[in-house]
Structures are given as structure tokens and as C-alpha cells.
mmCIF file of C-alpha atoms in Angstrom:
data_model
loop_
_atom_site.group_PDB
_atom_site.id
_atom_site.type_symbol
_atom_site.label_atom_id
_atom_site.label_comp_id
_atom_site.label_asym_id
_atom_site.label_seq_id
_atom_site.Cartn_x
_atom_site.Cartn_y
_atom_site.Cartn_z
ATOM 1 C CA MET A 1 -7.367 26.585 -25.405
ATOM 2 C CA ASP A 2 -5.886 23.321 -26.568
ATOM 3 C CA GLN A 3 -5.446 22.349 -22.832
ATOM 4 C CA ILE A 4 -8.867 22.987 -22.037
ATOM 5 C CA LEU A 5 -10.146 20.866 -24.877
ATOM 6 C CA SER A 6 -7.654 18.063 -24.022
ATOM 7 C CA LEU A 7 -8.913 17.967 -20.375
ATOM 8 C CA LEU A 8 -12.624 17.910 -21.789
ATOM 9 C CA SER A 9 -11.680 15.087 -24.219
ATOM 10 C CA ASP A 10 -9.827 13.086 -21.460
ATOM 11 C CA THR A 11 -12.636 13.719 -18.724
ATOM 12 C CA LEU A 12 -15.816 13.181 -20.591
ATOM 13 C CA PRO A 13 -15.439 9.674 -21.880
ATOM 14 C CA LYS A 14 -13.962 8.386 -18.686
ATOM 15 C CA ALA A 15 -16.344 9.744 -16.295
ATOM 16 C CA GLN A 16 -18.702 6.951 -14.707
ATOM 17 C CA THR A 17 -20.401 9.094 -11.982
ATOM 18 C CA LEU A 18 -21.454 12.518 -11.573
ATOM 19 C CA GLU A 19 -18.617 13.138 -9.011
ATOM 20 C CA GLN A 20 -15.950 11.875 -11.772
ATOM 21 C CA LEU A 21 -17.500 14.231 -14.332
ATOM 22 C CA THR A 22 -17.981 17.278 -11.822
ATOM 23 C CA ARG A 23 -14.501 17.438 -10.240
ATOM 24 C CA PRO A 24 -12.363 17.878 -13.535
ATOM 25 C CA LEU A 25 -15.073 20.502 -14.726
ATOM 26 C CA LEU A 26 -15.107 22.577 -11.685
ATOM 27 C CA ALA A 27 -11.180 22.606 -11.893
ATOM 28 C CA LEU A 28 -11.592 23.732 -15.520
ATOM 29 C CA LEU A 29 -14.106 26.132 -14.669
ATOM 30 C CA SER A 30 -11.797 27.627 -12.085
ATOM 31 C CA LYS A 31 -8.987 27.924 -14.550
ATOM 32 C CA VAL A 32 -10.910 29.563 -17.141
ATOM 33 C CA THR A 33 -12.676 32.084 -15.010
ATOM 34 C CA GLY A 34 -9.890 32.662 -12.586
ATOM 35 C CA MET A 35 -12.480 32.183 -9.656
ATOM 36 C CA GLU A 36 -10.983 30.757 -6.459
ATOM 37 C CA SER A 37 -14.395 28.765 -5.638
ATOM 38 C CA THR A 38 -16.340 26.808 -8.136
ATOM 39 C CA TYR A 39 -19.230 24.405 -6.966
ATOM 40 C CA LEU A 40 -22.286 22.345 -8.108
ATOM 41 C CA THR A 41 -25.437 22.787 -6.195
ATOM 42 C CA THR A 42 -28.592 21.246 -6.229
ATOM 43 C CA ILE A 43 -31.917 23.261 -5.336
ATOM 44 C CA ASP A 44 -34.942 21.709 -3.447
ATOM 45 C CA THR A 45 -37.578 24.126 -4.147
ATOM 46 C CA ASP A 46 -40.105 22.055 -2.032
ATOM 47 C CA GLU A 47 -37.785 22.304 0.933
ATOM 48 C CA GLY A 48 -36.585 25.742 -0.038
ATOM 49 C CA VAL A 49 -32.907 24.923 0.320
ATOM 50 C CA GLN A 50 -29.682 24.900 -1.831
ATOM 51 C CA ARG A 51 -27.112 22.179 -1.109
ATOM 52 C CA VAL A 52 -23.427 22.243 -2.302
ATOM 53 C CA GLU A 53 -22.770 18.819 -3.709
ATOM 54 C CA PHE A 54 -19.333 19.325 -4.879
ATOM 55 C CA ALA A 55 -16.901 22.204 -4.407
ATOM 56 C CA ARG A 56 -13.220 23.191 -5.450
ATOM 57 C CA ASN A 57 -11.612 25.940 -3.484
ATOM 58 C CA SER A 58 -8.270 27.210 -4.226
ATOM 59 C CA GLY A 59 -8.065 30.296 -2.111
ATOM 60 C CA ASP A 60 -9.168 32.005 1.063
ATOM 61 C CA MET A 61 -12.738 31.672 0.304
ATOM 62 C CA VAL A 62 -13.990 28.006 1.085
ATOM 63 C CA ILE A 63 -17.443 26.708 0.211
ATOM 64 C CA PRO A 64 -17.761 23.386 1.888
ATOM 65 C CA GLU A 65 -19.441 20.509 0.476
ATOM 66 C CA GLY A 66 -22.558 19.532 2.161
ATOM 67 C CA LEU A 67 -23.310 23.036 3.018
ATOM 68 C CA VAL A 68 -27.315 23.708 2.990
ATOM 69 C CA VAL A 69 -28.642 27.184 2.925
ATOM 70 C CA PRO A 70 -31.987 28.815 2.499
ATOM 71 C CA TRP A 71 -32.727 29.100 -1.293
ATOM 72 C CA THR A 72 -34.359 32.457 -0.857
ATOM 73 C CA ASP A 73 -31.140 33.733 0.641
ATOM 74 C CA THR A 74 -28.784 32.898 -1.989
ATOM 75 C CA LEU A 75 -26.919 34.805 -4.622
ATOM 76 C CA CYS A 76 -27.797 32.080 -7.244
ATOM 77 C CA LYS A 77 -31.717 32.799 -6.694
ATOM 78 C CA GLN A 78 -30.896 36.578 -6.796
ATOM 79 C CA ALA A 79 -29.033 36.163 -9.942
ATOM 80 C CA LEU A 80 -31.830 34.074 -11.576
ATOM 81 C CA ASP A 81 -34.505 36.429 -10.479
ATOM 82 C CA GLU A 82 -32.617 39.077 -12.096
ATOM 83 C CA ASN A 83 -31.621 37.191 -15.138
ATOM 84 C CA ARG A 84 -27.925 38.114 -14.293
ATOM 85 C CA LEU A 85 -25.252 35.835 -15.438
ATOM 86 C CA TYR A 86 -22.279 37.265 -13.675
ATOM 87 C CA SER A 87 -21.399 39.476 -10.835
ATOM 88 C CA ASP A 88 -17.995 40.944 -10.294
ATOM 89 C CA ASN A 89 -18.820 42.424 -6.849
ATOM 90 C CA VAL A 90 -20.690 39.943 -4.703
ATOM 91 C CA ALA A 91 -20.389 42.163 -1.553
ATOM 92 C CA GLU A 92 -22.613 44.938 -3.290
ATOM 93 C CA ARG A 93 -24.962 42.402 -4.784
ATOM 94 C CA GLN A 94 -25.666 40.261 -1.531
ATOM 95 C CA ARG A 95 -28.947 40.816 -0.108
ATOM 96 C CA LEU A 96 -28.865 41.606 3.535
#
């Protein structure tokens, strides 16, 4: 926990851009959750798309930065619609 707090206290005051803030936080999120991919997206509801702005990948699954997908087809939308904060089995949750 001390290492996490140290990273936060080092990161937050030094960040001058969204990217400088986001990249260390994605690394921290990965460390805390054990997830191999963490990413920050934006959602354009008018256009109906979700875009991956920043991504951190440490395993076989790769979420590319710049990826644009239809918002209606995303796990994020499904999770929001279902008020679900976490899924430990994405394959079963994915709408086909």
C-alpha cells in the first residue's frame, strides 16, 4: 500500500497533461487489479463510438490505442446498462 501511495504522490503533482496523469494511473490500476490490460476511453454518444485514448498492455491481450468501436457493442456499455462494476468472465458476458 505504501508503494501505491508513493506512486500517487509522485504522479499527481507532476502531471501537466492528461497523458502524463493517465499512464502512471493505468500502470497502478494494473498492479492493484492484476489485469493485463488497462485503458482510458472516451465515448461519443452522438457518433455512437467508444475510442481507446490510452492503453497499457502487459500480457497476451492487446487493446490498441486509437481503437474505435461501436458503443452499443462494448462491454463497457453493457456493464453500465446492467450497473455491473466488475466481470471476472468476459467471454460469458460478451454480447454476440
